[in-house]
CSV table of C-alpha atoms and ligand atoms in Angstrom, one decimal:
chain,number,residue,atom,x,y,z
A,1,MET,CA,232.6,-96.7,-35.4
A,2,ALA,CA,232.2,-99.0,-37.6
A,3,ALA,CA,233.2,-103.0,-36.4
A,4,ILE,CA,236.5,-104.8,-37.9
A,5,PRO,CA,236.3,-107.3,-39.9
A,6,ILE,CA,237.3,-110.9,-39.4
A,7,ASP,CA,239.1,-111.6,-42.7
A,8,GLY,CA,238.4,-115.0,-43.1
A,9,THR,CA,240.5,-115.3,-47.0
A,10,ALA,CA,243.8,-114.1,-45.0
A,11,LEU,CA,243.6,-116.2,-42.2
A,12,ALA,CA,242.9,-119.2,-44.5
A,13,ARG,CA,245.8,-118.2,-46.5
A,14,THR,CA,247.8,-118.5,-43.4
A,15,LEU,CA,246.6,-122.1,-42.1
A,16,ARG,CA,246.9,-123.2,-45.5
A,17,GLU,CA,250.7,-122.0,-46.5
A,18,GLY,CA,251.3,-124.2,-42.8
A,19,PHE,CA,249.6,-126.8,-44.3
A,20,ARG,CA,252.8,-127.2,-46.8
A,21,ASP,CA,255.4,-129.1,-44.5
A,22,ARG,CA,253.3,-131.2,-42.8
A,23,VAL,CA,251.9,-132.7,-46.5
A,24,THR,CA,255.3,-132.6,-47.7
A,25,ALA,CA,256.4,-134.7,-44.7
A,26,LEU,CA,253.5,-137.5,-44.9
A,27,ALA,CA,254.0,-137.4,-48.3
A,28,ALA,CA,257.5,-138.1,-48.2
A,29,ALA,CA,256.9,-141.1,-45.4
A,30,GLY,CA,254.7,-142.0,-48.5
A,31,HIS,CA,251.2,-140.7,-46.6
A,32,GLN,CA,250.1,-138.0,-49.4
A,33,PRO,CA,246.6,-137.1,-47.7
A,34,GLY,CA,244.0,-138.3,-49.8
A,35,LEU,CA,240.5,-136.7,-50.3
A,36,ALA,CA,237.5,-138.2,-52.0
A,37,VAL,CA,234.5,-136.2,-52.8
A,38,LEU,CA,230.9,-137.8,-54.3
A,39,LEU,CA,228.8,-135.5,-55.9
A,40,VAL,CA,225.4,-136.7,-57.4
A,41,GLY,CA,223.8,-134.9,-60.1
A,42,GLY,CA,224.6,-131.4,-61.9
A,43,ASP,CA,223.3,-128.8,-59.1
A,44,PRO,CA,225.3,-125.8,-59.5
A,45,ALA,CA,226.0,-124.8,-56.7
A,46,SER,CA,227.3,-128.1,-55.4
A,47,GLN,CA,229.8,-128.4,-58.4
A,48,VAL,CA,231.3,-125.0,-57.5
A,49,TYR,CA,231.4,-126.2,-54.1
A,50,VAL,CA,233.2,-129.5,-55.6
A,51,ARG,CA,235.3,-127.1,-57.6
A,52,ASN,CA,236.2,-125.6,-55.0
A,53,LYS,CA,237.7,-128.2,-52.9
A,54,VAL,CA,238.9,-130.3,-55.1
A,55,ASN,CA,241.2,-127.5,-56.3
A,56,ALA,CA,242.0,-126.5,-52.5
A,57,CYS,CA,243.4,-129.8,-52.4
A,58,ALA,CA,245.9,-129.6,-55.6
A,59,ALA,CA,247.0,-126.0,-54.1
A,60,ALA,CA,247.6,-127.4,-50.8
A,61,GLY,CA,249.3,-130.6,-52.3
A,62,LEU,CA,246.6,-133.2,-51.2
A,63,LEU,CA,245.6,-136.1,-53.5
A,64,SER,CA,241.8,-135.1,-54.6
A,65,GLU,CA,239.5,-137.7,-56.8
A,66,ARG,CA,236.2,-136.0,-57.8
A,67,ILE,CA,233.3,-138.9,-58.2
A,68,SER,CA,230.7,-137.6,-60.1
A,69,LEU,CA,227.6,-139.5,-60.1
A,70,PRO,CA,224.7,-138.6,-62.4
A,71,ALA,CA,221.0,-137.8,-60.9
A,72,ASP,CA,219.5,-141.2,-61.5
A,73,THR,CA,221.9,-143.1,-59.5
A,74,GLY,CA,220.7,-145.5,-57.5
A,75,PRO,CA,221.4,-145.5,-53.8
A,76,GLU,CA,222.9,-149.1,-53.7
A,77,VAL,CA,225.7,-147.7,-56.1
A,78,LEU,CA,226.3,-145.0,-53.9
A,79,LEU,CA,226.7,-146.8,-50.8
A,80,ALA,CA,229.2,-149.8,-52.9
A,81,ARG,CA,231.6,-146.3,-54.0
A,82,ILE,CA,231.4,-145.7,-50.3
A,83,ARG,CA,232.4,-148.8,-49.0
A,84,GLU,CA,235.3,-149.2,-52.4
A,85,LEU,CA,236.8,-145.6,-50.5
A,86,ASN,CA,236.2,-146.4,-47.4
A,87,ALA,CA,239.0,-149.5,-48.2
A,88,ASP,CA,241.1,-147.6,-50.5
A,89,PRO,CA,244.6,-146.7,-48.7
A,90,ARG,CA,245.2,-143.9,-50.6
A,91,ILE,CA,242.1,-142.3,-49.4
A,92,HIS,CA,241.9,-140.6,-46.3
A,93,GLY,CA,238.9,-138.0,-46.0
A,94,ILE,CA,235.6,-139.0,-47.7
A,95,LEU,CA,232.9,-136.1,-48.5
A,96,VAL,CA,229.4,-136.5,-50.1
A,97,GLN,CA,228.4,-133.6,-51.3
A,98,LEU,CA,225.1,-132.5,-49.9
A,99,PRO,CA,222.3,-132.2,-50.2
A,100,LEU,CA,221.7,-135.4,-52.3
A,101,PRO,CA,218.5,-135.8,-55.1
A,102,ARG,CA,215.3,-136.7,-53.4
A,103,HIS,CA,215.6,-140.8,-54.0
A,104,PHE,CA,218.4,-141.1,-51.8
A,105,ASP,CA,218.5,-141.2,-47.9
A,106,GLU,CA,221.0,-138.9,-46.9
A,107,THR,CA,221.0,-140.6,-43.3
A,108,ALA,CA,222.3,-143.4,-44.5
A,109,VAL,CA,224.6,-142.3,-46.7
A,110,LEU,CA,226.4,-140.6,-44.1
A,111,ASP,CA,226.5,-143.3,-42.0
A,112,ALA,CA,228.2,-146.0,-44.8
A,113,VAL,CA,231.4,-143.6,-44.3
A,114,ALA,CA,233.9,-145.2,-42.4
A,115,PRO,CA,233.9,-143.0,-39.0
A,116,ASP,CA,238.1,-143.1,-39.8
A,117,LYS,CA,237.7,-141.3,-42.9
A,118,ASP,CA,234.4,-138.6,-42.1
A,119,VAL,CA,236.2,-135.5,-42.4
A,120,ASP,CA,233.2,-133.7,-42.3
A,121,GLY,CA,232.2,-134.9,-38.5
A,122,PHE,CA,228.7,-136.1,-39.8
A,123,HIS,CA,229.0,-139.9,-38.8
A,124,PRO,CA,226.8,-140.5,-35.6
A,125,GLU,CA,229.9,-142.0,-34.1
A,126,ASN,CA,231.9,-138.8,-34.7
A,127,VAL,CA,228.7,-136.5,-33.5
A,128,GLY,CA,228.5,-138.5,-29.8
A,129,ALA,CA,232.3,-137.9,-29.3
A,130,LEU,CA,231.6,-134.5,-30.2
A,131,VAL,CA,229.1,-134.1,-27.8
A,132,GLN,CA,231.4,-135.8,-25.0
A,133,GLY,CA,234.1,-133.2,-25.8
A,134,ARG,CA,236.3,-135.9,-27.9
A,135,ALA,CA,236.0,-135.0,-31.1
A,136,ARG,CA,237.6,-136.6,-33.8
A,137,PHE,CA,236.4,-134.3,-36.5
A,138,ILE,CA,235.2,-131.3,-36.1
A,139,PRO,CA,232.5,-130.2,-38.9
A,140,CYS,CA,234.5,-127.7,-40.7
A,141,THR,CA,232.2,-125.1,-40.8
A,142,PRO,CA,231.5,-124.5,-37.0
A,143,TYR,CA,235.4,-125.5,-36.5
A,144,GLY,CA,236.4,-122.8,-39.1
A,145,VAL,CA,234.4,-120.2,-37.0
A,146,LEU,CA,235.8,-121.2,-34.0
A,147,ARG,CA,239.5,-120.4,-35.3
A,148,MET,CA,238.4,-117.5,-36.5
A,149,LEU,CA,237.3,-116.2,-33.0
A,150,GLU,CA,240.8,-117.4,-31.8
A,151,HIS,CA,242.3,-115.6,-34.3
A,152,ALA,CA,240.3,-112.4,-33.4
A,153,GLY,CA,240.9,-112.9,-30.0
A,154,VAL,CA,237.6,-113.2,-28.7
A,155,ASN,CA,237.6,-116.0,-26.2
A,156,PRO,CA,233.6,-117.3,-26.0
A,157,ALA,CA,234.1,-118.4,-21.6
A,158,GLY,CA,231.6,-116.4,-20.2
A,159,GLN,CA,229.9,-114.8,-22.5
A,160,GLU,CA,226.4,-114.9,-23.7
A,161,ALA,CA,226.1,-116.1,-27.0
A,162,VAL,CA,223.3,-116.8,-29.1
A,163,VAL,CA,223.4,-119.0,-32.7
A,164,ILE,CA,220.6,-118.7,-35.0
A,165,GLY,CA,219.6,-122.4,-36.9
A,166,ARG,CA,219.9,-125.5,-35.5
A,167,SER,CA,221.1,-128.0,-38.6
A,168,ASN,CA,223.4,-130.8,-38.1
A,169,ILE,CA,226.2,-129.5,-39.7
A,170,VAL,CA,226.5,-126.0,-38.6
A,171,GLY,CA,224.0,-124.6,-35.7
A,172,LYS,CA,224.0,-127.6,-33.5
A,173,PRO,CA,227.6,-128.7,-33.6
A,174,MET,CA,228.5,-124.9,-33.3
A,175,ALA,CA,226.7,-124.6,-30.2
A,176,LEU,CA,228.1,-127.9,-28.8
A,177,LEU,CA,231.5,-126.3,-29.5
A,178,LEU,CA,230.5,-122.7,-28.1
A,179,THR,CA,229.3,-124.7,-24.6
A,180,ALA,CA,232.7,-126.4,-24.8
A,181,ARG,CA,234.4,-123.2,-24.5
A,182,ASP,CA,232.2,-121.8,-21.7
A,183,ALA,CA,230.3,-119.7,-23.3
A,184,THR,CA,226.6,-119.7,-22.4
A,185,VAL,CA,224.6,-120.8,-25.2
A,186,THR,CA,221.1,-120.0,-26.8
A,187,VAL,CA,220.1,-121.6,-30.0
A,188,CYS,CA,217.1,-119.8,-31.6
A,189,HIS,CA,215.4,-121.6,-35.0
A,190,SER,CA,212.2,-120.7,-37.1
A,191,ARG,CA,209.6,-121.7,-34.4
A,192,THR,CA,211.6,-118.7,-32.0
A,193,ARG,CA,209.1,-116.6,-31.0
A,194,ASP,CA,210.7,-113.5,-30.2
A,195,LEU,CA,214.2,-113.7,-32.0
A,196,ARG,CA,215.2,-109.7,-31.7
A,197,CYS,CA,215.1,-110.5,-27.5
A,198,HIS,CA,217.4,-113.2,-27.5
A,199,THR,CA,220.1,-111.5,-30.5
A,200,ARG,CA,219.7,-108.5,-28.4
A,201,ARG,CA,221.5,-109.4,-25.4
A,202,ALA,CA,224.2,-111.7,-27.6
A,203,ASP,CA,227.2,-110.8,-27.1
A,204,LEU,CA,228.4,-113.4,-29.9
A,205,LEU,CA,226.0,-113.9,-32.3
A,206,VAL,CA,226.4,-116.7,-34.8
A,207,VAL,CA,224.0,-116.6,-37.8
A,208,ALA,CA,223.4,-119.9,-40.2
A,209,THR,CA,219.3,-119.3,-41.3
A,210,GLY,CA,220.2,-119.3,-45.3
A,211,ARG,CA,217.6,-116.2,-44.8
A,212,PRO,CA,219.5,-113.3,-46.7
A,213,ARG,CA,220.0,-110.6,-44.9
A,214,MET,CA,217.5,-111.5,-42.0
A,215,VAL,CA,219.9,-109.8,-38.7
A,216,THR,CA,219.9,-106.5,-38.7
A,217,GLY,CA,221.7,-103.5,-36.8
A,218,ASP,CA,218.9,-103.0,-34.6
A,219,MET,CA,218.8,-107.0,-33.5
A,220,LEU,CA,222.1,-106.5,-31.8
A,221,LYS,CA,223.4,-105.5,-29.1
A,222,PRO,CA,226.2,-102.8,-29.1
A,223,GLY,CA,229.6,-104.0,-29.7
A,224,ALA,CA,228.6,-107.6,-30.1
A,225,VAL,CA,230.7,-110.2,-32.1
A,226,VAL,CA,228.9,-111.1,-35.5
A,227,ILE,CA,229.7,-114.2,-37.3
A,228,ASP,CA,227.5,-114.4,-40.4
A,229,VAL,CA,227.8,-118.5,-42.1
A,230,GLY,CA,225.0,-118.0,-44.4
A,231,ILE,CA,226.0,-118.0,-48.2
A,232,ASN,CA,222.8,-116.3,-50.4
A,233,ARG,CA,222.9,-115.8,-54.2
A,234,GLY,CA,220.9,-112.6,-54.8
A,235,ALA,CA,218.6,-112.2,-58.1
A,236,ASP,CA,221.9,-109.8,-58.8
A,237,GLY,CA,223.8,-112.4,-59.2
A,238,LYS,CA,226.1,-111.4,-55.9
A,239,LEU,CA,226.7,-113.3,-52.6
A,240,CYS,CA,225.5,-112.1,-49.3
A,241,GLY,CA,224.9,-113.3,-46.2
A,242,ASP,CA,222.2,-114.1,-43.5
A,243,VAL,CA,223.1,-110.8,-41.8
A,244,ASP,CA,222.6,-107.1,-43.3
A,245,TYR,CA,226.5,-106.3,-43.2
A,246,GLU,CA,225.9,-102.4,-44.0
A,247,SER,CA,223.8,-101.7,-41.0
A,248,CYS,CA,225.2,-104.8,-38.7
A,249,ARG,CA,228.6,-102.9,-38.9
A,250,GLU,CA,227.6,-99.7,-37.4
A,251,VAL,CA,226.7,-101.7,-34.0
A,252,ALA,CA,229.0,-104.8,-33.9
A,253,SER,CA,232.9,-104.7,-32.8
A,254,ARG,CA,233.6,-107.3,-35.0
A,255,ILE,CA,232.1,-109.2,-38.1
A,256,THR,CA,232.7,-111.3,-41.0
A,257,PRO,CA,231.8,-110.4,-43.9
A,258,VAL,CA,230.0,-112.2,-47.2
A,259,PRO,CA,232.5,-113.2,-49.1
A,260,GLY,CA,235.2,-113.7,-47.3
A,261,GLY,CA,234.5,-115.0,-44.6
A,262,VAL,CA,233.4,-118.4,-43.0
A,263,GLY,CA,233.1,-119.8,-46.7
A,264,PRO,CA,237.2,-119.7,-47.3
A,265,MET,CA,237.5,-121.5,-43.7
A,266,THR,CA,234.9,-124.1,-44.2
A,267,ILE,CA,237.4,-125.6,-46.9
A,268,THR,CA,240.6,-124.7,-45.4
A,269,MET,CA,239.2,-126.5,-41.9
A,270,LEU,CA,238.5,-129.4,-44.5
A,271,LEU,CA,242.0,-129.6,-45.7
A,272,GLU,CA,242.9,-130.0,-42.3
A,273,ASN,CA,240.7,-132.7,-40.9
A,274,THR,CA,242.5,-134.5,-44.0
A,275,ILE,CA,245.7,-134.1,-43.3
A,276,VAL,CA,244.8,-135.0,-40.0
A,277,ALA,CA,243.0,-138.0,-40.7
A,278,ALA,CA,246.5,-139.1,-42.8
A,279,GLU,CA,249.1,-138.0,-39.6
A,280,ARG,CA,246.7,-140.9,-38.0
A,281,ARG,CA,247.0,-143.4,-40.5
A,282,ALA,CA,250.9,-142.6,-40.7
A,283,GLY,CA,251.0,-143.0,-36.9
A,284,ILE,CA,252.3,-139.5,-35.7
A,285,ARG,CA,249.2,-138.4,-34.0
A,286,SER,CA,246.5,-140.6,-31.9
B,1,LIG,P1,219.5,-125.2,-43.3
B,1,LIG,O1,218.6,-124.6,-43.7
B,1,LIG,O2,219.7,-126.7,-42.3
B,1,LIG,O3,219.4,-124.7,-41.6
B,1,LIG,C1,219.0,-123.3,-41.3
B,1,LIG,C2,218.3,-123.2,-39.6
B,1,LIG,O4,217.9,-121.7,-39.9
B,1,LIG,C3,217.2,-123.8,-39.3
B,1,LIG,O5,217.2,-124.3,-38.3
B,1,LIG,C4,215.7,-123.2,-39.1
B,1,LIG,O6,215.1,-123.1,-38.4
B,1,LIG,C5,216.8,-121.7,-39.4
B,1,LIG,N1,215.8,-120.5,-39.9
B,1,LIG,C6,215.4,-120.6,-40.6
B,1,LIG,N2,214.7,-119.5,-41.0
B,1,LIG,C7,214.5,-119.0,-39.5
B,1,LIG,C8,214.0,-117.6,-39.1
B,1,LIG,N3,213.4,-116.7,-40.0
B,1,LIG,N4,214.6,-117.2,-37.9
B,1,LIG,C9,215.2,-118.0,-37.5
B,1,LIG,N5,215.6,-119.1,-37.5
B,1,LIG,C10,215.2,-120.0,-38.9
B,1,LIG,O7,220.4,-124.8,-43.2
B,1,LIG,P2,222.4,-124.9,-43.3
B,1,LIG,O8,222.8,-125.1,-41.6
B,1,LIG,O9,222.8,-126.1,-44.0
B,1,LIG,O10,223.0,-123.5,-44.0
B,1,LIG,C11,222.4,-122.6,-43.2
B,1,LIG,C12,223.2,-121.2,-43.9
B,1,LIG,O11,224.6,-120.9,-43.8
B,1,LIG,C13,223.0,-121.7,-45.5
B,1,LIG,O12,222.7,-120.3,-46.1
B,1,LIG,C14,224.3,-122.0,-46.2
B,1,LIG,O13,224.1,-121.7,-47.6
B,1,LIG,C15,225.3,-121.6,-45.2
B,1,LIG,N6,226.5,-122.0,-45.0
B,1,LIG,C16,227.4,-121.8,-45.7
B,1,LIG,C17,229.1,-122.6,-44.9
B,1,LIG,C18,230.3,-121.9,-45.5
B,1,LIG,O14,231.3,-122.6,-45.4
B,1,LIG,N7,230.4,-120.7,-45.0
B,1,LIG,C19,228.4,-123.9,-45.0
B,1,LIG,C20,227.3,-124.6,-44.7
B,1,LIG,C21,225.9,-123.9,-44.7
B,1,LIG,P3,214.0,-124.6,-38.1
B,1,LIG,O15,215.3,-126.1,-37.8
B,1,LIG,O16,213.4,-124.7,-37.5
B,1,LIG,O17,214.0,-125.0,-39.7
């Protein structure tokens, strides 16, 4: 029997509707949530991501400020803009769109964002808090995955979970969050010797590699829950994930599509984190 898809678009819509009252209450109290998005250079994919984030803010009643800087911007200029935003009371969340041009030290840039405005959850202070199980901001993509699992009634406790990918923004925080929810977690990466032997025993498989359709149905345990984080654009211009949807849906019990899976949830959790930051500033949340 074919797997039941987990519809990220529908869940994102429901969650965003739920934000409306919180945003209205904050705005009435003089704390309209505000997100600043910094983009350096003209990478087309980044421009699309930034536009989607700014549009999502507007639709949810958040203030958004898009700051576009030319590709040859010096690191000091970007750091100075971040310091201004750190001090700006209208701004509750700051996002630096990655990747930055090569002459930037990404770590130094991300470290410059004030931890209480770090709605991506990438600042080392926030990463440390996440490791200790007392996260202030959960990184948006793995946070979105958790909410999808919750919505689909999938409880990670006691399950064999396999995460393919160990990036700071997806794989590592995903593994930490699943561990905190009592899954037994294996992290695989490009040096993993026998990937299939790990995926074949996964009750829950999260794939975040950037390798189009690399996980195929024959690599799955029957009945597995499969979460595809990947977003790849094929030569035909169409989006596809890191999972081969057609073969995997024949073996899995639940599966996320691409597009329409994790992608819309990532932006939704960015809105959620920005609203939370504003609620903290307003003193209605710790
Ligand atoms: P990175 O390139 O930073 O990390 C990719 C990871 O996959 C690395 O850990 C790498 O291993 C591992 N990997 C690569 N090839 C293989 C392989 N053949 N077998 C096993 N592991 C492999 O990517 P990100 O984590 O930033 O993103 C991953 C994917 O998720 C991309 O498609 C990206 O576009 C997408 N994405 C989607 C988001 C969304 O909102 N849906 C948000 C963020 C990302 P190693 O560490 O050894 O190099």
